[in-house]
Coordinates of N, CA and C in Angstrom, one line a residue:
X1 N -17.4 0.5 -19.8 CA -17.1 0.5 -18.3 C -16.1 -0.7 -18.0
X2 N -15.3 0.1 -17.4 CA -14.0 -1.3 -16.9 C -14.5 -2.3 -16.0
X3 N -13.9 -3.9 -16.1 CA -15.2 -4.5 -14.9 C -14.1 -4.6 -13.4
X4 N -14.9 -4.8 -13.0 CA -14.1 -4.7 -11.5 C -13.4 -6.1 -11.2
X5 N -12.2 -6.0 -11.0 CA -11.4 -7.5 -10.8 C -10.8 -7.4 -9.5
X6 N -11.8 -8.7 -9.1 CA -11.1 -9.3 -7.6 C -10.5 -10.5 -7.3
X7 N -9.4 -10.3 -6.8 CA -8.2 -11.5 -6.0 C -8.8 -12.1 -5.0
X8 N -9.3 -13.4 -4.9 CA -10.0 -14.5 -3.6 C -9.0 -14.8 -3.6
X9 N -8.7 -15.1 -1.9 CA -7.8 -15.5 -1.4 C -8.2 -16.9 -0.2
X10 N -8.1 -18.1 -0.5 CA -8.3 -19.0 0.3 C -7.7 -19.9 0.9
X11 N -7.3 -20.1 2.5 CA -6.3 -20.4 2.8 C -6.4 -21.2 4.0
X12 N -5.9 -21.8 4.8 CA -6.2 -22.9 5.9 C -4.9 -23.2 6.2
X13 N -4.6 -23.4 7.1 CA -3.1 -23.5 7.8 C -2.1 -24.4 7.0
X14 N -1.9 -24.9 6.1 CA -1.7 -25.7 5.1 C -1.5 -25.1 3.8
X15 N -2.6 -24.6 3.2 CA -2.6 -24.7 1.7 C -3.2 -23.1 1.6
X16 N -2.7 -22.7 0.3 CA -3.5 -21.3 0.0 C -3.6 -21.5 -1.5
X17 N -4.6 -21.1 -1.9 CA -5.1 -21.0 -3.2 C -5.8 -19.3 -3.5
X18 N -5.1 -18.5 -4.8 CA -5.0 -17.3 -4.8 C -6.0 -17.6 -6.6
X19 N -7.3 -17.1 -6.6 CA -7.7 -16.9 -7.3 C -8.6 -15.9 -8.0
X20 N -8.9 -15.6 -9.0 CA -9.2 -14.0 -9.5 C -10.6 -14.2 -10.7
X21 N -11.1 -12.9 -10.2 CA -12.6 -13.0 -11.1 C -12.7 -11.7 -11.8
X22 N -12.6 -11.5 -13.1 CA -13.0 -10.7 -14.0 C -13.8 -9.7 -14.3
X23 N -15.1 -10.1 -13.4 CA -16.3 -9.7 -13.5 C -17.4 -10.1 -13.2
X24 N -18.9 -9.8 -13.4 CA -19.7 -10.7 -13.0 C -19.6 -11.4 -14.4
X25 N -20.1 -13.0 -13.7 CA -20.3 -13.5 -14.5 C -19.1 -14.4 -15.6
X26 N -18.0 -13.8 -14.8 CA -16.8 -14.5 -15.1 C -16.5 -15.8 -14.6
X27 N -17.1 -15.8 -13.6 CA -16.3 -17.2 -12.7 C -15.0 -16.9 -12.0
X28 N -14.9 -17.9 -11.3 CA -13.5 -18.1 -10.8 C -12.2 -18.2 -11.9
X29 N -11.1 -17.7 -11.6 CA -9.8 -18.8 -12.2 C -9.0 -18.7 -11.5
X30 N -7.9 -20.0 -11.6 CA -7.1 -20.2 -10.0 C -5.7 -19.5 -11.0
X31 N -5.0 -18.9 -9.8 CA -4.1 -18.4 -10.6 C -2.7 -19.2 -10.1
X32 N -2.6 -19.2 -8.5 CA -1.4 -19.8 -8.4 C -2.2 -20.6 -6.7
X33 N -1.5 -21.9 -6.5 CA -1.3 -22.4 -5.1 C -0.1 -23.0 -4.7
X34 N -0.2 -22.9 -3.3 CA 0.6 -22.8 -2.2 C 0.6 -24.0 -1.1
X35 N 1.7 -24.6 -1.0 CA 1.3 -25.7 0.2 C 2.7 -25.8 1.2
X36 N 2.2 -25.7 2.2 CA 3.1 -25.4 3.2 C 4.0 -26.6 3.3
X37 N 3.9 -28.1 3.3 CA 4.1 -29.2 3.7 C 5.2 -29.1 2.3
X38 N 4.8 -28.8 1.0 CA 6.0 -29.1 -0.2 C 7.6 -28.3 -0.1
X39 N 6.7 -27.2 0.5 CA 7.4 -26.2 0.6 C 8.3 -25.7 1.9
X40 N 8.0 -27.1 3.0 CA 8.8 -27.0 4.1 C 9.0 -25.5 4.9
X41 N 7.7 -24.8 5.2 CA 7.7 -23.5 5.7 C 8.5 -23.6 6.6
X42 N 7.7 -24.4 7.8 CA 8.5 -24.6 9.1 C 9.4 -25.7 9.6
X43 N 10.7 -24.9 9.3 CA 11.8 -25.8 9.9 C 12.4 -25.9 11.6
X44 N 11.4 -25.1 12.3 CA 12.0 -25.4 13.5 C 11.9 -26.3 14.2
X45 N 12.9 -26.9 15.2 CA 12.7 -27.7 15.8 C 12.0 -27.6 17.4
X46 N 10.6 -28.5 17.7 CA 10.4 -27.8 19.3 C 10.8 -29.5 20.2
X47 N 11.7 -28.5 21.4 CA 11.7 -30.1 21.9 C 10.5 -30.3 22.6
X48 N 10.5 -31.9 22.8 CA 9.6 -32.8 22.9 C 8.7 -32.4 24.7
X49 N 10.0 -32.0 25.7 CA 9.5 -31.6 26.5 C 9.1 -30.3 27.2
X50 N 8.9 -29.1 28.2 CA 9.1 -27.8 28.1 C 10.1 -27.6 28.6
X51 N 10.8 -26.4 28.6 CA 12.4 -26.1 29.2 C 12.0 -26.2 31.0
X52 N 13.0 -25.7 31.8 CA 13.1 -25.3 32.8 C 14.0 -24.6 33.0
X53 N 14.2 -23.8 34.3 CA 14.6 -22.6 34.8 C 14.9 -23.4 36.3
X54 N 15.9 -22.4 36.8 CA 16.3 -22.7 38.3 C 16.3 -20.9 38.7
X55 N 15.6 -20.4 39.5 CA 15.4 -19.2 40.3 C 16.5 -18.3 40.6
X56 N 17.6 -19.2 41.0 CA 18.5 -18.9 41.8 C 19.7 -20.2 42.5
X57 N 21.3 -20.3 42.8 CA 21.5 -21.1 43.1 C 20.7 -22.0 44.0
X58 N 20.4 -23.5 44.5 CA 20.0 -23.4 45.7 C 18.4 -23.7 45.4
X59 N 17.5 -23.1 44.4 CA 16.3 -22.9 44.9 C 15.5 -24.2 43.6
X60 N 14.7 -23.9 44.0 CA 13.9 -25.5 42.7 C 14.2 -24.7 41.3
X61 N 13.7 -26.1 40.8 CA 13.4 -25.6 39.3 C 12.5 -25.5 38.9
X62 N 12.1 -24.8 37.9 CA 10.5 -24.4 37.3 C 10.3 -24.9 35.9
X63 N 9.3 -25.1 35.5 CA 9.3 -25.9 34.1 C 8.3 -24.4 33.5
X64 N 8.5 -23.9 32.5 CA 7.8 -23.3 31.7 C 6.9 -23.5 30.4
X65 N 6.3 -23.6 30.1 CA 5.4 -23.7 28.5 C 6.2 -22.5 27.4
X66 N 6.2 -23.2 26.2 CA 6.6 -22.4 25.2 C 6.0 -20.7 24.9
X67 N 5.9 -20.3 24.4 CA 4.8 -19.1 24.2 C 4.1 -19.2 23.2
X68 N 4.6 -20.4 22.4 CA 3.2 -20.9 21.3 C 3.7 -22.3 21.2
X69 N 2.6 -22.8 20.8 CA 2.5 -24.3 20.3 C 3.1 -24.7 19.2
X70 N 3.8 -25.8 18.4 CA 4.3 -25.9 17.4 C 3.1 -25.5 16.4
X71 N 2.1 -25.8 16.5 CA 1.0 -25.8 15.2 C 0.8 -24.2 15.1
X72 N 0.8 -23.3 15.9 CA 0.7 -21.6 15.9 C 1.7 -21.5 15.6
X73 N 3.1 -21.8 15.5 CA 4.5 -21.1 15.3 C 4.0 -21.2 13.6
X74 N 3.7 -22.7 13.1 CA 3.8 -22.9 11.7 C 2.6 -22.2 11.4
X75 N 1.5 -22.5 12.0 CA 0.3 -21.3 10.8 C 0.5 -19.7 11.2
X76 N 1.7 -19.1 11.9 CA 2.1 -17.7 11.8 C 3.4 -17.2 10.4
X77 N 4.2 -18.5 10.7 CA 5.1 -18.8 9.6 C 4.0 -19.1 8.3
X78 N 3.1 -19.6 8.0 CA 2.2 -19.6 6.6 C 2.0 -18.5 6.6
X79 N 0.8 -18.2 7.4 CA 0.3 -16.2 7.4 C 1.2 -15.6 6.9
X80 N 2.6 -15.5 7.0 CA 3.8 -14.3 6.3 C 3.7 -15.0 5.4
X81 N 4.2 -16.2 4.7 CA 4.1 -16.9 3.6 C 2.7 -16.0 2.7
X82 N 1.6 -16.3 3.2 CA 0.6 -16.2 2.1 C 0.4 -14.4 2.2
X83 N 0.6 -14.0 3.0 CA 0.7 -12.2 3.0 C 1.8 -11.8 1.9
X84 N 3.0 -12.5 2.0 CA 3.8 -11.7 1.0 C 3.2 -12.5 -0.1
X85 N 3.0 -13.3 -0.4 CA 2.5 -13.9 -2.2 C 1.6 -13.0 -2.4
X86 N 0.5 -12.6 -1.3 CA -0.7 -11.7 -1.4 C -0.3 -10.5 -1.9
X87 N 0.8 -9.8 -0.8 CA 1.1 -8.5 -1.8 C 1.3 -8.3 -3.2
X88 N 2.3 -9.8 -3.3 CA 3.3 -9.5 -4.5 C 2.0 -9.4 -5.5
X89 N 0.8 -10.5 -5.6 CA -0.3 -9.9 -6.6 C -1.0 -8.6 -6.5
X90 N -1.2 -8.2 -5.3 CA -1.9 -7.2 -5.5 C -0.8 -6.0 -6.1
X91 N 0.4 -6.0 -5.8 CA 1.3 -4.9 -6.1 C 1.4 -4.9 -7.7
X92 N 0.7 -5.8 -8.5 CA 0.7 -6.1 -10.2 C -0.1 -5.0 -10.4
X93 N -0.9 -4.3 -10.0 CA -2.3 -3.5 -10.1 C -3.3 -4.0 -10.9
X94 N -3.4 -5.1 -10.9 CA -4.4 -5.6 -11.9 C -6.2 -5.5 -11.1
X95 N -5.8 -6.1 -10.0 CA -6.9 -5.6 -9.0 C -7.7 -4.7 -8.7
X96 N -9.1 -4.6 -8.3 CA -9.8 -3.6 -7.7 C -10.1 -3.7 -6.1
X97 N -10.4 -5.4 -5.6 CA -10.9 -5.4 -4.3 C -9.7 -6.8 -4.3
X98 N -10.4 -7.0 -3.0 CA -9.8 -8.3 -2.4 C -11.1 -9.2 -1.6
X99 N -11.3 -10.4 -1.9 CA -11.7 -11.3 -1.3 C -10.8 -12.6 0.0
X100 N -11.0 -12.5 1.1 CA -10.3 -13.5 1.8 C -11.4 -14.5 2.6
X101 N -10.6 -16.1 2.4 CA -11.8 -16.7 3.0 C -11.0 -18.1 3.9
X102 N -10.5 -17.7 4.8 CA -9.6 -18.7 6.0 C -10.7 -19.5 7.1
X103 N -10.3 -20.2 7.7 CA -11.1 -20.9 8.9 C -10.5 -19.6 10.1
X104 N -11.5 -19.8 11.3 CA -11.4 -18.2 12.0 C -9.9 -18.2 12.4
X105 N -8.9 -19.0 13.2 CA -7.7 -18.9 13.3 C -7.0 -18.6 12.6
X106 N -7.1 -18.8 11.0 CA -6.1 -18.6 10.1 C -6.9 -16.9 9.8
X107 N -7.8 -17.1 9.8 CA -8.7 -15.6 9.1 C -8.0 -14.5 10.2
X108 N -7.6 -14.7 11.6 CA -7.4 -13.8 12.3 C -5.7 -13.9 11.9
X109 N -4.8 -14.8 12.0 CA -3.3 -14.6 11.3 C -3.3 -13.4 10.7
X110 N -4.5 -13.7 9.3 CA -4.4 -13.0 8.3 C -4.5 -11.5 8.3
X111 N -5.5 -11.3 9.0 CA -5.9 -9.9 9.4 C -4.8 -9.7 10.2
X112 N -4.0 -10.1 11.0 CA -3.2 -9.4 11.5 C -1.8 -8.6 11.0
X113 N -1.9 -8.8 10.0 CA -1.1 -8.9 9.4 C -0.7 -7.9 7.8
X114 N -2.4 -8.0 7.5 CA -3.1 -7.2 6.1 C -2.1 -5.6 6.1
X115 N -2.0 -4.7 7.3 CA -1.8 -3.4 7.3 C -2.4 -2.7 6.4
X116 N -1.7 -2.1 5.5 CA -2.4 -1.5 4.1 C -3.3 -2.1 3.2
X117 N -3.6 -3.4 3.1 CA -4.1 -4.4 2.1 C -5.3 -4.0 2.8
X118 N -5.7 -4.0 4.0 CA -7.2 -4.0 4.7 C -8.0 -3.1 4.1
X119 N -7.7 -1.9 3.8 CA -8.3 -1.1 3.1 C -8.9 -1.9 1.4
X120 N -8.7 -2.9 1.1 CA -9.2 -2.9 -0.1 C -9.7 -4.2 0.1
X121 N -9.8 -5.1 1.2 CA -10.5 -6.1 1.7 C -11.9 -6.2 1.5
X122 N -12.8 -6.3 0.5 CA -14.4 -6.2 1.1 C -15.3 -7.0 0.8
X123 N -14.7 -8.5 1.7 CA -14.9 -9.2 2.3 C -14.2 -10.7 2.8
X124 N -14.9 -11.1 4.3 CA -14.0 -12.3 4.5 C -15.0 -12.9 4.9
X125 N -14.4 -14.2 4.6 CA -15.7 -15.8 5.1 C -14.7 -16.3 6.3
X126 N -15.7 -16.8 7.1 CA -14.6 -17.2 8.0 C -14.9 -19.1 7.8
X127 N -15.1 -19.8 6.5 CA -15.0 -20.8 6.4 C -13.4 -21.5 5.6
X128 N -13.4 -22.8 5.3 CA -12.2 -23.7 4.4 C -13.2 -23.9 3.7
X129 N -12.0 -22.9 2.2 CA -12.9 -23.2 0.7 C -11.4 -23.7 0.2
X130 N -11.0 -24.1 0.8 CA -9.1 -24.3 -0.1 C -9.4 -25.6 -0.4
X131 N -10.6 -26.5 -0.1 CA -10.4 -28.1 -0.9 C -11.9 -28.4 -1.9
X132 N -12.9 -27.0 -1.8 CA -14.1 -27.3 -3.0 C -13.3 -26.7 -4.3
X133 N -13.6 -27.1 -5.4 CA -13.9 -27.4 -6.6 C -14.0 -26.1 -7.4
X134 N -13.3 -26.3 -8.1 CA -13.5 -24.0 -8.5 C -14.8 -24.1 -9.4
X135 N -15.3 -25.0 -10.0 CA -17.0 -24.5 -9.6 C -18.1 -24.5 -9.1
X136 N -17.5 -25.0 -8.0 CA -18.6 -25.0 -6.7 C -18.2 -23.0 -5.9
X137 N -17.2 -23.1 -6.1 CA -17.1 -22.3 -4.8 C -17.8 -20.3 -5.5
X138 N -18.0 -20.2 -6.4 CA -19.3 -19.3 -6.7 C -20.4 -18.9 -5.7
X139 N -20.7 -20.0 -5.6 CA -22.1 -20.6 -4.5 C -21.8 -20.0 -3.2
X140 N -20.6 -20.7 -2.4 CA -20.2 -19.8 -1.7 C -19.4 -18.4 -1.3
X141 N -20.0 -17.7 -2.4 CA -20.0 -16.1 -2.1 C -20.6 -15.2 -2.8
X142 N -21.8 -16.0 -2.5 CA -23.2 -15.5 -3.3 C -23.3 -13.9 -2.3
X143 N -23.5 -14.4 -1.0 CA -23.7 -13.6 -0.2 C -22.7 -12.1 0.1
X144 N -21.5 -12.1 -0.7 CA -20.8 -10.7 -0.6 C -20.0 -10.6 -2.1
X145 N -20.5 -11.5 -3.0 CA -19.5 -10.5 -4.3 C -20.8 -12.0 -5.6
X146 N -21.0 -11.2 -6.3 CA -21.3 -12.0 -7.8 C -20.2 -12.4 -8.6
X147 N -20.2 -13.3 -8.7 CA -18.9 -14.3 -9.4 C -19.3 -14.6 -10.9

């Protein structure tokens, strides 16, 4: 019987770590990571203050808010980052499932994003496993897959 191999995916607005299990009883192994800060994701610049608008000649001006914060622009800019790495392994076919495990902000990026991948998702933690120890983190996912 072939054993079932799944891609853990763990990630935090910063750092992703993409690692894969064999079977039961295999353990973890890290295959590749990712850090947003080496890799200079986000280059935009926000200025310091919000813009403003004038109505009309004549009439006041209005100050506006951005439509996202600098810290959502950059963890939307990761989310594509760690989605296409994501594909590019799953598209190897070496896989059976998918494991993902983000803090909830980043977990929801992620899911936004999955389209066709969601189908083979089965399951997500909504905790940060991207700084324990690859043999600690077993432990935590006792509860949806044997490691």
């Amino acid at each position: 019987m072939k054993p079932v191999r799944t891609l853990v995916v763990l990630a935090n607005e910063g750092t992703v770590r993409f690692l894969e299990n064999e079977g039961v009883g295999k353990g973890l192994t890290e295959i590749a990571t990712y850090d947003a800060d080496a890799e200079r994701i986000a280059e935009t610049e926000f200025a310091d203050q919000p813009g403003r608008s004038r109505g009309a000649p004549g009439q006041a001006r209005h100050g506006y808010a951005p439509p996202e914060s600098e810290r959502e622009h950059a963890r939307a800019l990761f989310a594509d980052r760690v989605l296409a790495e994501l594909r590019s392994a799953w598209n190897a076919g070496v896989h059976d499932r998918l494991v993902i495990a983000a803090p909830p902000k980043m977990l929801g990026e992620l899911r936004a994003r999955l389209d066709t991948l969601s189908d083979h998702v089965t399951a997500e933690l909504d905790k940060d496993l991207v700084k324990i120890p690859l043999r600690d983190l077993p432990g935590h996912f006792s509860d949806v897959a044997a490691f």
